PDB file of C-alpha atoms in Angstrom:
ATOM      1  CA  GLN T  11      -7.238   1.536  14.866  1.00  0.00           C
ATOM      2  CA  SER T  12      -4.075   0.764  12.914  1.00  0.00           C
ATOM      3  CA  VAL T  13      -1.852  -2.184  13.813  1.00  0.00           C
ATOM      4  CA  LEU T  14       1.236   0.033  13.617  1.00  0.00           C
ATOM      5  CA  THR T  15       1.313   3.218  15.690  1.00  0.00           C
ATOM      6  CA  GLN T  16       2.542   6.524  14.287  1.00  0.00           C
ATOM      7  CA  PRO T  17       2.172  10.045  15.639  1.00  0.00           C
ATOM      8  CA  PRO T  18      -0.636  11.773  13.727  1.00  0.00           C
ATOM      9  CA  SER T  19       1.432  14.863  13.045  1.00  0.00           C
ATOM     10  CA  ALA T  20       4.958  16.201  12.922  1.00  0.00           C
ATOM     11  CA  SER T  21       6.412  19.536  11.937  1.00  0.00           C
ATOM     12  CA  GLY T  22       9.646  21.380  11.373  1.00  0.00           C
ATOM     13  CA  THR T  23      11.136  24.422   9.760  1.00  0.00           C
ATOM     14  CA  PRO T  24      13.172  24.353   6.547  1.00  0.00           C
ATOM     15  CA  GLY T  25      16.600  22.878   7.124  1.00  0.00           C
ATOM     16  CA  GLN T  26      15.638  21.102  10.329  1.00  0.00           C
ATOM     17  CA  ARG T  27      15.764  17.368  10.995  1.00  0.00           C
ATOM     18  CA  VAL T  28      12.494  15.586  11.732  1.00  0.00           C
ATOM     19  CA  THR T  29      11.934  12.020  12.891  1.00  0.00           C
ATOM     20  CA  ILE T  30       8.740   9.991  12.538  1.00  0.00           C
ATOM     21  CA  SER T  31       8.299   6.882  14.672  1.00  0.00           C
ATOM     22  CA  CYS T  32       6.436   3.641  13.958  1.00  0.00           C
ATOM     23  CA  SER T  33       5.698   1.165  16.716  1.00  0.00           C
ATOM     24  CA  GLY T  34       4.543  -2.411  16.257  1.00  0.00           C
ATOM     25  CA  SER T  35       4.920  -5.844  17.782  1.00  0.00           C
ATOM     26  CA  SER T  36       6.890  -9.059  17.528  1.00  0.00           C
ATOM     27  CA  SER T  37       4.613 -10.431  14.801  1.00  0.00           C
ATOM     28  CA  ASN T  38       5.153  -7.496  12.437  1.00  0.00           C
ATOM     29  CA  ILE T  39       8.065  -5.082  12.859  1.00  0.00           C
ATOM     30  CA  GLY T  40       9.834  -7.516  15.157  1.00  0.00           C
ATOM     31  CA  SER T  41       9.868 -10.196  12.453  1.00  0.00           C
ATOM     32  CA  ASN T  42       9.905  -8.370   9.138  1.00  0.00           C
ATOM     33  CA  THR T  43      11.443  -5.403   7.387  1.00  0.00           C
ATOM     34  CA  VAL T  44       9.739  -2.010   7.444  1.00  0.00           C
ATOM     35  CA  ASN T  45       8.846   0.188   4.508  1.00  0.00           C
ATOM     36  CA  TRP T  46       7.888   3.835   4.340  1.00  0.00           C
ATOM     37  CA  TYR T  47       5.609   5.531   1.848  1.00  0.00           C
ATOM     38  CA  GLN T  48       5.245   9.222   1.079  1.00  0.00           C
ATOM     39  CA  GLN T  49       1.858  10.483  -0.048  1.00  0.00           C
ATOM     40  CA  LEU T  50       1.776  13.990  -1.462  1.00  0.00           C
ATOM     41  CA  PRO T  51      -1.630  15.704  -1.414  1.00  0.00           C
ATOM     42  CA  GLY T  52      -4.020  14.201  -3.934  1.00  0.00           C
ATOM     43  CA  THR T  53      -1.597  11.551  -5.173  1.00  0.00           C
ATOM     44  CA  ALA T  54      -0.954   7.849  -4.704  1.00  0.00           C
ATOM     45  CA  PRO T  55       1.564   6.709  -2.093  1.00  0.00           C
ATOM     46  CA  LYS T  56       5.131   6.365  -3.296  1.00  0.00           C
ATOM     47  CA  LEU T  57       7.747   3.976  -1.922  1.00  0.00           C
ATOM     48  CA  LEU T  58      10.227   6.055   0.053  1.00  0.00           C
ATOM     49  CA  MET T  59      12.200   3.455   2.006  1.00  0.00           C
ATOM     50  CA  PHE T  60      12.313  -0.339   1.886  1.00  0.00           C
ATOM     51  CA  SER T  61      14.025  -3.062   3.891  1.00  0.00           C
ATOM     52  CA  ASN T  62      14.241  -0.705   6.894  1.00  0.00           C
ATOM     53  CA  ASN T  63      16.855   1.632   5.466  1.00  0.00           C
ATOM     54  CA  GLN T  64      17.138   1.249   1.696  1.00  0.00           C
ATOM     55  CA  ARG T  65      16.248   4.143  -0.565  1.00  0.00           C
ATOM     56  CA  PRO T  66      14.777   3.453  -4.020  1.00  0.00           C
ATOM     57  CA  SER T  67      16.493   5.148  -6.901  1.00  0.00           C
ATOM     58  CA  GLY T  68      15.639   8.843  -6.985  1.00  0.00           C
ATOM     59  CA  VAL T  69      14.936   9.296  -3.272  1.00  0.00           C
ATOM     60  CA  PRO T  70      17.306  11.916  -1.819  1.00  0.00           C
ATOM     61  CA  ASP T  71      19.763  10.826   0.842  1.00  0.00           C
ATOM     62  CA  ARG T  72      18.129  13.368   3.165  1.00  0.00           C
ATOM     63  CA  PHE T  73      15.746  10.510   3.936  1.00  0.00           C
ATOM     64  CA  SER T  74      16.969   7.686   6.155  1.00  0.00           C
ATOM     65  CA  GLY T  75      15.342   4.789   7.963  1.00  0.00           C
ATOM     66  CA  SER T  76      16.141   2.573  10.896  1.00  0.00           C
ATOM     67  CA  LYS T  77      14.630  -0.276  12.871  1.00  0.00           C
ATOM     68  CA  SER T  78      15.235  -1.565  16.364  1.00  0.00           C
ATOM     69  CA  GLY T  79      13.237  -4.374  17.921  1.00  0.00           C
ATOM     70  CA  THR T  80       9.552  -3.663  17.361  1.00  0.00           C
ATOM     71  CA  SER T  81       9.971  -0.021  16.377  1.00  0.00           C
ATOM     72  CA  ALA T  82      11.142   1.819  13.310  1.00  0.00           C
ATOM     73  CA  SER T  83      11.752   5.426  12.413  1.00  0.00           C
ATOM     74  CA  LEU T  84      12.072   7.653   9.394  1.00  0.00           C
ATOM     75  CA  ALA T  85      14.352  10.665   9.565  1.00  0.00           C
ATOM     76  CA  ILE T  86      14.295  13.613   7.206  1.00  0.00           C
ATOM     77  CA  SER T  87      17.214  15.997   7.391  1.00  0.00           C
ATOM     78  CA  GLY T  88      17.524  19.351   5.675  1.00  0.00           C
ATOM     79  CA  LEU T  89      13.733  19.644   5.636  1.00  0.00           C
ATOM     80  CA  GLN T  90      12.284  21.211   2.481  1.00  0.00           C
ATOM     81  CA  SER T  91       8.844  22.554   1.681  1.00  0.00           C
ATOM     82  CA  GLU T  92       8.263  19.770  -0.840  1.00  0.00           C
ATOM     83  CA  ASP T  93       8.587  17.215   1.972  1.00  0.00           C
ATOM     84  CA  GLU T  94       5.179  18.303   3.265  1.00  0.00           C
ATOM     85  CA  ALA T  95       3.144  15.106   2.900  1.00  0.00           C
ATOM     86  CA  ASP T  96       1.643  12.151   4.724  1.00  0.00           C
ATOM     87  CA  TYR T  97       4.075   9.398   5.663  1.00  0.00           C
ATOM     88  CA  TYR T  98       3.064   5.783   6.292  1.00  0.00           C
ATOM     89  CA  CYS T  99       5.057   2.874   7.678  1.00  0.00           C
ATOM     90  CA  ALA T 100       4.156  -0.664   6.641  1.00  0.00           C
ATOM     91  CA  THR T 101       5.301  -4.213   7.100  1.00  0.00           C
ATOM     92  CA  TRP T 102       4.129  -7.822   6.875  1.00  0.00           C
ATOM     93  CA  ASP T 103       2.364  -9.267   9.897  1.00  0.00           C
ATOM     94  CA  ASP T 104       2.959 -12.977  10.483  1.00  0.00           C
ATOM     95  CA  SER T 105      -0.092 -13.359  12.749  1.00  0.00           C
ATOM     96  CA  LEU T 106      -2.525 -11.646  10.382  1.00  0.00           C
ATOM     97  CA  ASN T 107      -0.746 -13.142   7.364  1.00  0.00           C
ATOM     98  CA  GLY T 108      -0.999  -9.832   5.561  1.00  0.00           C
ATOM     99  CA  TRP T 109       0.356  -6.329   5.296  1.00  0.00           C
ATOM    100  CA  VAL T 110      -0.308  -3.763   7.973  1.00  0.00           C
ATOM    101  CA  PHE T 111       0.082  -0.004   7.860  1.00  0.00           C
ATOM    102  CA  GLY T 112       0.578   2.735  10.378  1.00  0.00           C
ATOM    103  CA  GLY T 113      -2.140   5.357  10.671  1.00  0.00           C
ATOM    104  CA  GLY T 114       0.024   7.916   8.899  1.00  0.00           C
ATOM    105  CA  THR T 115       1.872  11.037  10.004  1.00  0.00           C
ATOM    106  CA  LYS T 116       1.091  14.399   8.456  1.00  0.00           C
ATOM    107  CA  LEU T 117       4.315  16.351   8.131  1.00  0.00           C
ATOM    108  CA  THR T 118       4.020  20.127   8.038  1.00  0.00           C
ATOM    109  CA  VAL T 119       6.910  22.333   7.009  1.00  0.00           C
ATOM    110  CA  LEU T 120       6.456  25.607   8.890  1.00  0.00           C
TER     111      LEU T 120
ATOM    112  CA  GLN X  19       8.575   1.088 -16.401  1.00  0.00           C
ATOM    113  CA  VAL X  20       5.633  -0.772 -14.890  1.00  0.00           C
ATOM    114  CA  GLN X  21       2.364   1.150 -14.807  1.00  0.00           C
ATOM    115  CA  LEU X  22      -0.915   0.201 -13.175  1.00  0.00           C
ATOM    116  CA  GLN X  23      -4.315   1.733 -13.897  1.00  0.00           C
ATOM    117  CA  GLU X  24      -7.516   1.147 -11.968  1.00  0.00           C
ATOM    118  CA  SER X  25     -10.896   1.273 -13.676  1.00  0.00           C
ATOM    119  CA  GLY X  26     -14.497   0.703 -12.664  1.00  0.00           C
ATOM    120  CA  PRO X  27     -17.684   2.442 -11.534  1.00  0.00           C
ATOM    121  CA  GLY X  28     -17.260   5.437  -9.278  1.00  0.00           C
ATOM    122  CA  LEU X  29     -20.608   4.912  -7.596  1.00  0.00           C
ATOM    123  CA  VAL X  30     -22.042   1.715  -6.141  1.00  0.00           C
ATOM    124  CA  LYS X  31     -25.330   1.248  -4.307  1.00  0.00           C
ATOM    125  CA  PRO X  32     -25.419  -0.159  -0.758  1.00  0.00           C
ATOM    126  CA  SER X  33     -25.644  -3.984  -0.603  1.00  0.00           C
ATOM    127  CA  GLU X  34     -24.351  -4.306  -4.173  1.00  0.00           C
ATOM    128  CA  THR X  35     -20.952  -5.556  -5.370  1.00  0.00           C
ATOM    129  CA  LEU X  36     -18.036  -3.232  -6.065  1.00  0.00           C
ATOM    130  CA  SER X  37     -16.001  -4.343  -9.087  1.00  0.00           C
ATOM    131  CA  LEU X  38     -12.662  -2.870 -10.115  1.00  0.00           C
ATOM    132  CA  THR X  39     -10.010  -3.849 -12.625  1.00  0.00           C
ATOM    133  CA  CYS X  40      -6.308  -3.045 -12.653  1.00  0.00           C
ATOM    134  CA  THR X  41      -4.600  -3.026 -16.045  1.00  0.00           C
ATOM    135  CA  VAL X  42      -0.863  -3.559 -15.982  1.00  0.00           C
ATOM    136  CA  SER X  43       1.546  -2.294 -18.627  1.00  0.00           C
ATOM    137  CA  GLY X  44       5.312  -2.619 -18.855  1.00  0.00           C
ATOM    138  CA  GLY X  45       5.254  -5.958 -17.053  1.00  0.00           C
ATOM    139  CA  SER X  46       3.390  -9.266 -16.951  1.00  0.00           C
ATOM    140  CA  VAL X  47       0.942 -10.324 -14.234  1.00  0.00           C
ATOM    141  CA  SER X  48       2.001 -13.917 -14.898  1.00  0.00           C
ATOM    142  CA  SER X  49       5.717 -13.345 -14.359  1.00  0.00           C
ATOM    143  CA  GLY X  50       5.611 -15.214 -11.064  1.00  0.00           C
ATOM    144  CA  SER X  51       7.862 -12.706  -9.330  1.00  0.00           C
ATOM    145  CA  TYR X  52       5.325 -10.337  -7.865  1.00  0.00           C
ATOM    146  CA  TYR X  53       2.212 -10.102  -5.738  1.00  0.00           C
ATOM    147  CA  TRP X  54      -0.633  -8.050  -7.219  1.00  0.00           C
ATOM    148  CA  ASN X  55      -2.486  -6.135  -4.530  1.00  0.00           C
ATOM    149  CA  TRP X  56      -5.522  -4.030  -3.757  1.00  0.00           C
ATOM    150  CA  ILE X  57      -5.251  -1.319  -1.093  1.00  0.00           C
ATOM    151  CA  ARG X  58      -7.846   1.254  -0.107  1.00  0.00           C
ATOM    152  CA  GLN X  59      -7.948   4.615   1.642  1.00  0.00           C
ATOM    153  CA  PRO X  60     -11.190   6.079   3.007  1.00  0.00           C
ATOM    154  CA  PRO X  61     -11.432   9.859   2.581  1.00  0.00           C
ATOM    155  CA  GLY X  62      -9.140  11.595   5.062  1.00  0.00           C
ATOM    156  CA  LYS X  63      -7.977   8.309   6.571  1.00  0.00           C
ATOM    157  CA  GLY X  64      -5.091   5.865   6.347  1.00  0.00           C
ATOM    158  CA  LEU X  65      -4.251   2.936   4.096  1.00  0.00           C
ATOM    159  CA  GLU X  66      -5.791  -0.521   4.430  1.00  0.00           C
ATOM    160  CA  TRP X  67      -4.498  -3.611   2.635  1.00  0.00           C
ATOM    161  CA  ILE X  68      -7.334  -5.567   1.016  1.00  0.00           C
ATOM    162  CA  GLY X  69      -5.610  -8.593  -0.484  1.00  0.00           C
ATOM    163  CA  TYR X  70      -3.326  -9.948  -3.179  1.00  0.00           C
ATOM    164  CA  ILE X  71      -3.182 -12.472  -5.964  1.00  0.00           C
ATOM    165  CA  TYR X  72      -0.046 -14.244  -7.080  1.00  0.00           C
ATOM    166  CA  TYR X  73       0.243 -16.084 -10.366  1.00  0.00           C
ATOM    167  CA  SER X  74       2.907 -18.142 -12.029  1.00  0.00           C
ATOM    168  CA  GLU X  75       2.556 -20.575 -14.893  1.00  0.00           C
ATOM    169  CA  ARG X  76       4.248 -23.205 -12.753  1.00  0.00           C
ATOM    170  CA  THR X  77       2.120 -22.910  -9.611  1.00  0.00           C
ATOM    171  CA  SER X  78      -1.080 -21.308 -10.973  1.00  0.00           C
ATOM    172  CA  GLU X  79      -2.692 -18.721  -8.724  1.00  0.00           C
ATOM    173  CA  ARG X  80      -2.785 -18.041  -5.023  1.00  0.00           C
ATOM    174  CA  THR X  81      -4.773 -15.425  -3.120  1.00  0.00           C
ATOM    175  CA  ASN X  82      -4.534 -13.932   0.353  1.00  0.00           C
ATOM    176  CA  TYR X  83      -7.089 -11.586   1.862  1.00  0.00           C
ATOM    177  CA  ASN X  84      -7.326  -9.219   4.817  1.00  0.00           C
ATOM    178  CA  PRO X  85      -9.133 -11.250   7.500  1.00  0.00           C
ATOM    179  CA  SER X  86     -11.452  -8.327   8.244  1.00  0.00           C
ATOM    180  CA  LEU X  87     -12.740  -8.336   4.649  1.00  0.00           C
ATOM    181  CA  LYS X  88     -12.182 -11.957   3.658  1.00  0.00           C
ATOM    182  CA  SER X  89     -15.829 -13.000   3.581  1.00  0.00           C
ATOM    183  CA  ARG X  90     -16.670 -10.311   1.027  1.00  0.00           C
ATOM    184  CA  ILE X  91     -13.611 -10.268  -1.256  1.00  0.00           C
ATOM    185  CA  THR X  92     -12.681 -12.023  -4.450  1.00  0.00           C
ATOM    186  CA  ILE X  93      -9.490 -11.143  -6.332  1.00  0.00           C
ATOM    187  CA  SER X  94      -8.970 -12.745  -9.717  1.00  0.00           C
ATOM    188  CA  ILE X  95      -6.497 -12.498 -12.571  1.00  0.00           C
ATOM    189  CA  ASP X  96      -6.807 -12.464 -16.368  1.00  0.00           C
ATOM    190  CA  THR X  97      -3.415 -13.207 -17.849  1.00  0.00           C
ATOM    191  CA  SER X  98      -4.689 -12.819 -21.422  1.00  0.00           C
ATOM    192  CA  LYS X  99      -5.565  -9.178 -20.735  1.00  0.00           C
ATOM    193  CA  ASN X 100      -2.725  -8.586 -18.250  1.00  0.00           C
ATOM    194  CA  GLN X 101      -5.259  -7.507 -15.645  1.00  0.00           C
ATOM    195  CA  PHE X 102      -6.346  -8.396 -12.158  1.00  0.00           C
ATOM    196  CA  SER X 103      -9.653  -7.565 -10.527  1.00  0.00           C
ATOM    197  CA  LEU X 104     -11.363  -6.951  -7.209  1.00  0.00           C
ATOM    198  CA  LYS X 105     -14.908  -7.792  -6.228  1.00  0.00           C
ATOM    199  CA  LEU X 106     -16.212  -6.607  -2.855  1.00  0.00           C
ATOM    200  CA  SER X 107     -19.732  -7.719  -2.048  1.00  0.00           C
ATOM    201  CA  SER X 108     -22.450  -6.314   0.218  1.00  0.00           C
ATOM    202  CA  VAL X 109     -20.906  -2.851   0.298  1.00  0.00           C
ATOM    203  CA  THR X 110     -21.876  -0.152   2.787  1.00  0.00           C
ATOM    204  CA  ALA X 111     -20.933   3.502   3.159  1.00  0.00           C
ATOM    205  CA  ALA X 112     -17.876   2.348   5.119  1.00  0.00           C
ATOM    206  CA  ASP X 113     -16.476   0.929   1.886  1.00  0.00           C
ATOM    207  CA  THR X 114     -16.301   4.396   0.316  1.00  0.00           C
ATOM    208  CA  ALA X 115     -12.622   4.923  -0.427  1.00  0.00           C
ATOM    209  CA  VAL X 116      -9.940   5.500  -2.996  1.00  0.00           C
ATOM    210  CA  TYR X 117      -8.976   2.047  -4.207  1.00  0.00           C
ATOM    211  CA  TYR X 118      -5.401   1.472  -5.349  1.00  0.00           C
ATOM    212  CA  CYS X 119      -3.851  -1.466  -7.124  1.00  0.00           C
ATOM    213  CA  ALA X 120      -0.182  -2.066  -6.420  1.00  0.00           C
ATOM    214  CA  ARG X 121       2.602  -4.460  -7.305  1.00  0.00           C
ATOM    215  CA  ALA X 122       4.568  -5.896  -4.424  1.00  0.00           C
ATOM    216  CA  GLN X 123       8.016  -7.393  -4.408  1.00  0.00           C
ATOM    217  CA  GLY X 124       7.083 -10.587  -2.589  1.00  0.00           C
ATOM    218  CA  ILE X 125       6.061  -9.667   0.938  1.00  0.00           C
ATOM    219  CA  GLU X 126       8.721  -7.004   1.018  1.00  0.00           C
ATOM    220  CA  TYR X 127       7.236  -3.746  -0.239  1.00  0.00           C
ATOM    221  CA  PHE X 128       4.756  -2.120  -2.638  1.00  0.00           C
ATOM    222  CA  GLN X 129       6.975  -1.006  -5.470  1.00  0.00           C
ATOM    223  CA  HIS X 130       4.474   0.378  -7.958  1.00  0.00           C
ATOM    224  CA  TRP X 131       1.040   1.909  -7.396  1.00  0.00           C
ATOM    225  CA  GLY X 132      -1.831   2.894  -9.635  1.00  0.00           C
ATOM    226  CA  GLN X 133      -3.152   6.431  -9.402  1.00  0.00           C
ATOM    227  CA  GLY X 134      -6.200   5.255  -7.469  1.00  0.00           C
ATOM    228  CA  THR X 135      -9.907   5.456  -8.161  1.00  0.00           C
ATOM    229  CA  LEU X 136     -12.561   6.852  -5.842  1.00  0.00           C
ATOM    230  CA  VAL X 137     -15.524   4.577  -5.264  1.00  0.00           C
ATOM    231  CA  SER X 138     -18.470   6.006  -3.383  1.00  0.00           C
ATOM    232  CA  VAL X 139     -21.186   3.838  -1.879  1.00  0.00           C
ATOM    233  CA  SER X 140     -24.489   5.660  -1.914  1.00  0.00           C
ATOM    234  CA  SER X 141     -28.065   5.142  -2.975  1.00  0.00           C
TER     235      SER X 141
END
């Protein structure tokens, strides 16, 4: 049981916009910034979004992030086949005094 | 560019201690700007933070562990080899996972990850 709640799966067709949600509480998302990681099959996670809505260098602007209260979301517009991956949200939890992750969302491009 | 590489046995027997090392290149583990972490992922499952170690020459070292694993974990650092290590004692099959080392920008985000190493717990 993950501290942060994500839908286990999401899907879309090429060119569509898809949104992945991440729900937490006042001690984690409510108090700290949210990050998103993309994990392609068989590879290590890669930082996709930090500080709620900041993209590291090299991440296309098709990816965007937002946070409101104790929830956050990742949006992918202009969906492409190479976006098929697992996506994880993460943040610091003040009560646990450590990082917590969402359970991950498997994105399928139909 | 910072690179991290995990190393250690791929098979550990139940009740024994899992030991892994992360070798860092392109950056110093004693820079005092980063938290050096271990994260694991059981096969087909999500990510779990294990713990971190922070080191600076001014403040020495500080560790922080996942409460659910705290009694079994030790994370240490070897600044002379630019490495940090994980020891997880009394392992069971539930500890079978891909273990990643990662560098974090404070408590903000995991900026760099190793490629991961699969450790199986089996007799």
